[in-house]
mmCIF file of C-alpha atoms in Angstrom:
data_model
loop_
_atom_site.group_PDB
_atom_site.id
_atom_site.type_symbol
_atom_site.label_atom_id
_atom_site.label_comp_id
_atom_site.label_asym_id
_atom_site.label_seq_id
_atom_site.Cartn_x
_atom_site.Cartn_y
_atom_site.Cartn_z
ATOM 1 C CA MET A 1 10.105 112.875 -52.042
ATOM 2 C CA ILE A 2 13.675 112.464 -53.218
ATOM 3 C CA ILE A 3 15.808 113.884 -50.420
ATOM 4 C CA GLU A 4 18.827 114.748 -52.551
ATOM 5 C CA GLU A 5 16.615 116.950 -54.772
ATOM 6 C CA MET A 6 14.763 118.731 -51.944
ATOM 7 C CA THR A 7 15.400 122.052 -50.252
ATOM 8 C CA MET A 8 15.350 122.266 -46.471
ATOM 9 C CA THR A 9 11.921 123.925 -46.545
ATOM 10 C CA GLU A 10 10.560 121.164 -48.789
ATOM 11 C CA PHE A 11 11.966 118.552 -46.425
ATOM 12 C CA GLU A 12 10.343 120.249 -43.451
ATOM 13 C CA ALA A 13 7.000 120.383 -45.244
ATOM 14 C CA GLY A 14 7.311 116.723 -46.172
ATOM 15 C CA LEU A 15 7.314 115.742 -42.504
ATOM 16 C CA ALA A 16 3.652 116.741 -42.385
ATOM 17 C CA GLN A 17 2.918 114.015 -44.962
ATOM 18 C CA THR A 18 5.078 111.135 -43.726
ATOM 19 C CA ARG A 19 7.680 110.081 -41.183
ATOM 20 C CA THR A 20 8.799 107.127 -43.318
ATOM 21 C CA VAL A 21 12.007 106.936 -45.335
ATOM 22 C CA LEU A 22 13.347 104.394 -47.788
ATOM 23 C CA ILE A 23 17.118 103.918 -47.784
ATOM 24 C CA PRO A 24 18.404 102.167 -50.937
ATOM 25 C CA PHE A 25 21.577 100.123 -50.595
ATOM 26 C CA GLY A 26 23.563 98.851 -53.563
ATOM 27 C CA SER A 27 27.125 98.014 -54.470
ATOM 28 C CA VAL A 28 29.958 98.741 -56.840
ATOM 29 C CA GLU A 29 30.303 95.213 -58.133
ATOM 30 C CA GLU A 30 30.982 93.345 -61.345
ATOM 31 C CA HIS A 31 27.861 92.230 -63.180
ATOM 32 C CA GLY A 32 29.369 90.303 -66.044
ATOM 33 C CA SER A 33 30.712 91.864 -69.209
ATOM 34 C CA HIS A 34 27.367 93.444 -70.123
ATOM 35 C CA LEU A 35 25.937 95.241 -67.074
ATOM 36 C CA PRO A 36 27.243 98.306 -65.196
ATOM 37 C CA LEU A 37 29.072 98.045 -61.889
ATOM 38 C CA SER A 38 26.274 100.108 -60.324
ATOM 39 C CA THR A 39 23.531 97.600 -61.233
ATOM 40 C CA ASP A 40 22.475 96.825 -57.657
ATOM 41 C CA THR A 41 22.293 100.508 -56.731
ATOM 42 C CA LEU A 42 20.337 101.462 -59.843
ATOM 43 C CA GLU A 43 17.803 98.714 -59.196
ATOM 44 C CA ALA A 44 17.135 99.569 -55.551
ATOM 45 C CA TYR A 45 17.011 103.322 -56.120
ATOM 46 C CA GLU A 46 14.545 103.011 -59.006
ATOM 47 C CA VAL A 47 12.169 100.881 -56.947
ATOM 48 C CA CYS A 48 12.325 103.324 -54.032
ATOM 49 C CA LYS A 49 11.655 106.312 -56.278
ATOM 50 C CA LYS A 50 8.722 104.584 -57.981
ATOM 51 C CA ALA A 51 7.253 103.622 -54.589
ATOM 52 C CA SER A 52 7.361 107.269 -53.523
ATOM 53 C CA LEU A 53 5.085 108.083 -56.470
ATOM 54 C CA VAL A 54 2.470 105.657 -55.147
ATOM 55 C CA THR A 55 2.389 106.873 -51.540
ATOM 56 C CA PRO A 56 4.103 109.764 -49.719
ATOM 57 C CA LEU A 57 7.606 108.626 -48.719
ATOM 58 C CA PHE A 58 11.022 110.113 -48.275
ATOM 59 C CA VAL A 59 13.742 108.442 -50.356
ATOM 60 C CA ALA A 60 17.274 108.849 -49.017
ATOM 61 C CA PRO A 61 20.281 109.101 -51.339
ATOM 62 C CA PRO A 62 21.508 105.602 -52.172
ATOM 63 C CA VAL A 63 24.464 103.988 -50.453
ATOM 64 C CA HIS A 64 26.552 102.917 -53.426
ATOM 65 C CA TYR A 65 28.996 100.632 -51.634
ATOM 66 C CA GLY A 66 28.375 97.170 -50.176
ATOM 67 C CA ASN A 67 30.148 94.098 -48.894
ATOM 68 C CA CYS A 68 30.981 91.865 -51.887
ATOM 69 C CA ARG A 69 32.860 88.713 -50.949
ATOM 70 C CA SER A 70 32.213 86.446 -53.918
ATOM 71 C CA THR A 71 33.158 89.069 -56.509
ATOM 72 C CA ALA A 72 35.985 90.844 -54.665
ATOM 73 C CA ARG A 73 38.611 89.619 -57.178
ATOM 74 C CA HIS A 74 36.536 90.482 -60.254
ATOM 75 C CA PRO A 75 37.541 93.684 -62.070
ATOM 76 C CA GLY A 76 35.721 96.793 -60.871
ATOM 77 C CA THR A 77 34.309 95.487 -57.596
ATOM 78 C CA ILE A 78 34.864 97.829 -54.631
ATOM 79 C CA SER A 79 33.900 96.030 -51.429
ATOM 80 C CA ILE A 80 33.634 97.583 -47.972
ATOM 81 C CA SER A 81 33.716 95.733 -44.675
ATOM 82 C CA THR A 82 30.551 94.584 -42.951
ATOM 83 C CA ARG A 83 31.533 96.755 -39.986
ATOM 84 C CA THR A 84 31.654 99.857 -42.175
ATOM 85 C CA LEU A 85 28.375 98.963 -43.862
ATOM 86 C CA GLY A 86 26.581 98.447 -40.560
ATOM 87 C CA ALA A 87 28.010 101.687 -39.153
ATOM 88 C CA LEU A 88 26.848 103.603 -42.230
ATOM 89 C CA PHE A 89 23.316 102.303 -41.836
ATOM 90 C CA GLN A 90 23.223 103.154 -38.160
ATOM 91 C CA ASP A 91 24.631 106.656 -38.680
ATOM 92 C CA ILE A 92 22.147 107.393 -41.466
ATOM 93 C CA VAL A 93 19.193 106.263 -39.358
ATOM 94 C CA VAL A 94 20.374 108.220 -36.304
ATOM 95 C CA ALA A 95 20.730 111.368 -38.427
ATOM 96 C CA LEU A 96 17.316 110.959 -40.067
ATOM 97 C CA ARG A 97 15.684 110.224 -36.720
ATOM 98 C CA GLY A 98 17.126 113.503 -35.521
ATOM 99 C CA GLN A 99 15.304 115.134 -38.442
ATOM 100 C CA GLY A 100 11.989 113.668 -37.312
ATOM 101 C CA LEU A 101 11.692 110.430 -39.247
ATOM 102 C CA ARG A 102 10.526 107.293 -37.431
ATOM 103 C CA THR A 103 10.001 104.445 -39.921
ATOM 104 C CA PHE A 104 13.065 103.221 -41.810
ATOM 105 C CA VAL A 105 13.201 100.705 -44.653
ATOM 106 C CA ALA A 106 16.579 99.588 -45.949
ATOM 107 C CA LEU A 107 16.060 98.100 -49.414
ATOM 108 C CA THR A 108 19.177 96.422 -50.753
ATOM 109 C CA GLY A 109 19.694 95.577 -54.384
ATOM 110 C CA HIS A 110 22.770 93.583 -53.422
ATOM 111 C CA ALA A 111 21.823 90.252 -51.862
ATOM 112 C CA GLY A 112 25.182 88.922 -50.622
ATOM 113 C CA GLY A 113 24.783 86.968 -47.390
ATOM 114 C CA ALA A 114 27.318 88.893 -45.301
ATOM 115 C CA HIS A 115 26.036 92.194 -46.714
ATOM 116 C CA ARG A 116 22.449 91.436 -45.759
ATOM 117 C CA MET A 117 23.431 90.197 -42.303
ATOM 118 C CA ALA A 118 25.432 93.364 -41.615
ATOM 119 C CA LEU A 119 22.365 95.477 -42.375
ATOM 120 C CA GLN A 120 20.138 93.229 -40.281
ATOM 121 C CA ASP A 121 22.524 93.320 -37.320
ATOM 122 C CA ALA A 122 22.654 97.113 -37.544
ATOM 123 C CA GLY A 123 18.871 97.265 -37.689
ATOM 124 C CA GLU A 124 18.571 95.075 -34.594
ATOM 125 C CA ALA A 125 20.967 97.374 -32.741
ATOM 126 C CA LEU A 126 18.900 100.401 -33.771
ATOM 127 C CA ILE A 127 15.565 99.073 -32.536
ATOM 128 C CA ALA A 128 17.200 98.044 -29.270
ATOM 129 C CA ARG A 129 18.584 101.561 -28.868
ATOM 130 C CA PHE A 130 15.502 103.579 -29.878
ATOM 131 C CA ALA A 131 12.012 102.613 -28.727
ATOM 132 C CA ASP A 132 10.297 105.137 -31.001
ATOM 133 C CA ILE A 133 11.402 103.778 -34.404
ATOM 134 C CA SER A 134 10.510 100.901 -36.705
ATOM 135 C CA VAL A 135 13.109 99.323 -39.004
ATOM 136 C CA ALA A 136 12.897 96.866 -41.881
ATOM 137 C CA VAL A 137 15.792 95.347 -43.812
ATOM 138 C CA VAL A 138 14.815 93.628 -47.050
ATOM 139 C CA SER A 139 16.449 92.646 -50.302
ATOM 140 C CA GLU A 140 14.658 92.769 -53.609
ATOM 141 C CA PHE A 141 14.783 88.970 -53.631
ATOM 142 C CA ASP A 142 12.947 88.936 -50.286
ATOM 143 C CA LEU A 143 10.180 91.092 -51.735
ATOM 144 C CA ALA A 144 9.645 89.376 -55.074
ATOM 145 C CA GLY A 145 11.200 85.926 -54.758
ATOM 146 C CA ASP A 146 7.956 83.937 -54.867
ATOM 147 C CA ASP A 147 5.745 85.993 -57.180
ATOM 148 C CA GLY A 148 8.616 86.761 -59.534
ATOM 149 C CA ARG A 149 9.077 83.101 -60.443
ATOM 150 C CA ASP A 150 6.224 83.354 -62.938
ATOM 151 C CA ILE A 151 8.104 86.069 -64.822
ATOM 152 C CA ILE A 152 11.575 84.509 -65.000
ATOM 153 C CA GLU A 153 12.329 81.440 -67.129
ATOM 154 C CA THR A 154 15.780 80.549 -65.783
ATOM 155 C CA PRO A 155 15.844 78.316 -62.667
ATOM 156 C CA GLY A 156 18.452 79.500 -60.165
ATOM 157 C CA ASP A 157 19.007 82.831 -61.897
ATOM 158 C CA SER A 158 20.502 85.319 -59.433
ATOM 159 C CA HIS A 159 23.385 87.562 -60.521
ATOM 160 C CA ALA A 160 23.743 89.473 -63.809
ATOM 161 C CA GLY A 161 21.478 86.918 -65.466
ATOM 162 C CA GLU A 162 17.933 87.063 -66.759
ATOM 163 C CA ILE A 163 16.547 88.988 -63.779
ATOM 164 C CA GLU A 164 19.076 91.789 -63.493
ATOM 165 C CA THR A 165 19.628 92.161 -67.217
ATOM 166 C CA SER A 166 15.868 92.550 -67.642
ATOM 167 C CA ARG A 167 15.773 95.157 -64.872
ATOM 168 C CA ILE A 168 18.500 97.308 -66.415
ATOM 169 C CA LEU A 169 17.093 96.872 -69.936
ATOM 170 C CA HIS A 170 13.902 98.414 -68.589
ATOM 171 C CA THR A 171 15.353 101.340 -66.633
ATOM 172 C CA HIS A 172 18.758 102.036 -68.209
ATOM 173 C CA PRO A 173 18.914 100.291 -71.612
ATOM 174 C CA GLN A 174 21.797 102.504 -72.720
ATOM 175 C CA LEU A 175 24.007 100.868 -70.068
ATOM 176 C CA VAL A 176 23.504 97.279 -71.276
ATOM 177 C CA LYS A 177 26.395 96.150 -73.488
ATOM 178 C CA GLY A 178 25.027 93.130 -75.310
ATOM 179 C CA ARG A 179 24.658 89.832 -73.425
ATOM 180 C CA ALA A 180 27.243 87.840 -71.482
ATOM 181 C CA PRO A 181 27.147 84.032 -71.851
ATOM 182 C CA ARG A 182 24.978 81.897 -69.598
ATOM 183 C CA GLU A 183 26.919 80.759 -66.527
ATOM 184 C CA PHE A 184 26.275 78.706 -63.380
ATOM 185 C CA PRO A 185 29.486 78.529 -61.295
ATOM 186 C CA ARG A 186 30.346 75.633 -58.993
ATOM 187 C CA PHE A 187 32.467 76.301 -55.916
ATOM 188 C CA PRO A 188 34.200 73.616 -53.794
ATOM 189 C CA ASN A 189 31.866 72.343 -51.087
ATOM 190 C CA GLY A 190 32.795 73.893 -47.735
ATOM 191 C CA ILE A 191 36.242 75.102 -48.819
ATOM 192 C CA LEU A 192 36.907 78.848 -48.561
ATOM 193 C CA VAL A 193 38.354 80.065 -51.851
ATOM 194 C CA ARG A 194 40.641 83.109 -52.083
ATOM 195 C CA ASP A 195 40.294 83.737 -55.813
ATOM 196 C CA LYS A 196 36.648 83.060 -56.552
ATOM 197 C CA ARG A 197 37.069 84.299 -60.096
ATOM 198 C CA ARG A 198 38.904 81.045 -60.785
ATOM 199 C CA TYR A 199 35.590 79.234 -60.349
ATOM 200 C CA TRP A 200 33.424 82.074 -61.640
ATOM 201 C CA PRO A 201 35.264 83.603 -64.627
ATOM 202 C CA GLY A 202 32.380 85.403 -66.310
ATOM 203 C CA GLY A 203 30.754 86.911 -63.235
ATOM 204 C CA VAL A 204 27.262 85.752 -64.282
ATOM 205 C CA TRP A 205 24.934 83.458 -62.354
ATOM 206 C CA GLY A 206 22.051 82.779 -64.701
ATOM 207 C CA ASP A 207 21.123 83.401 -68.334
ATOM 208 C CA PRO A 208 21.245 86.974 -69.642
ATOM 209 C CA GLY A 209 20.093 85.736 -73.047
ATOM 210 C CA LYS A 210 16.540 85.297 -71.794
ATOM 211 C CA ALA A 211 16.269 88.874 -70.542
ATOM 212 C CA SER A 212 13.870 91.487 -71.893
ATOM 213 C CA ALA A 213 12.788 95.006 -70.987
ATOM 214 C CA GLU A 214 9.200 93.768 -70.712
ATOM 215 C CA LYS A 215 10.196 91.289 -68.001
ATOM 216 C CA GLY A 216 12.125 94.049 -66.263
ATOM 217 C CA ALA A 217 9.061 96.289 -66.198
ATOM 218 C CA ARG A 218 6.917 93.505 -64.736
ATOM 219 C CA LEU A 219 9.521 92.763 -62.065
ATOM 220 C CA GLU A 220 9.828 96.418 -61.117
ATOM 221 C CA ASP A 221 6.043 96.815 -60.847
ATOM 222 C CA LEU A 222 5.935 93.775 -58.561
ATOM 223 C CA LEU A 223 8.731 95.108 -56.364
ATOM 224 C CA VAL A 224 7.123 98.532 -56.056
ATOM 225 C CA ARG A 225 3.814 96.978 -55.037
ATOM 226 C CA LYS A 226 5.460 94.723 -52.452
ATOM 227 C CA LEU A 227 7.515 97.593 -51.037
ATOM 228 C CA VAL A 228 4.456 99.813 -50.642
ATOM 229 C CA GLU A 229 2.632 96.948 -48.896
ATOM 230 C CA LEU A 230 5.566 96.559 -46.492
ATOM 231 C CA VAL A 231 5.552 100.271 -45.677
ATOM 232 C CA GLN A 232 1.805 100.233 -45.044
ATOM 233 C CA GLU A 233 2.210 97.256 -42.700
ATOM 234 C CA MET A 234 4.926 99.061 -40.756
ATOM 235 C CA GLU A 235 2.959 102.295 -40.535
ATOM 236 C CA GLU A 236 0.007 100.361 -39.132
ATOM 237 C CA GLY A 237 2.238 99.287 -36.247
ATOM 238 C CA CYS A 238 2.775 95.627 -37.103
ATOM 239 C CA ASP A 239 6.431 95.489 -35.998
ATOM 240 C CA GLU A 240 5.885 94.563 -32.346
#
């Protein structure tokens, strides 16, 4: 049940089927010279929508903005603070709880460390505040990191490389503009760098050349299955 497409009467009727909602988080962030700035959002939203076809679930409108430290100087990236991100998550959950929902899964397509921690901190604050809700915060990497290794050929692939190029080739092939060169940046050990683009000029971490739509379809199927399993575990009351 895609909330942004529902009427209020359809939403009310949906509460008789489920009290669980998926909240996709993404980013507006460079993904090399070949993938759209909305890559992370597209990925998370697609997985959430496909999961809702497997089992009754509400899917909230995606949060398009995220905290993007490593790519903040790359063209097109629009980063928000971790405080804003955490506040958004909390406000969304409070509003949806007021509408009767009780199980909340934040699925983020953006896997930046500070971004993920902001969502986790917000989730911890929510479960401390409300005793009647369950919250999960997961990235796509968390869901498919182990099983997905059999699909991907490039060791260490993470950003705008084989994985993400495959994903977008599968779901939005019209948005893929060729292939950016393979790239594995090296940052100074322990030194905080202001202009990270100096060490990461192409904005790729991996090998887009090994991507295919077939791999993207297999990855998406895996993610959908893992997400549905997570929801079932939460609905069975395994969050104590």
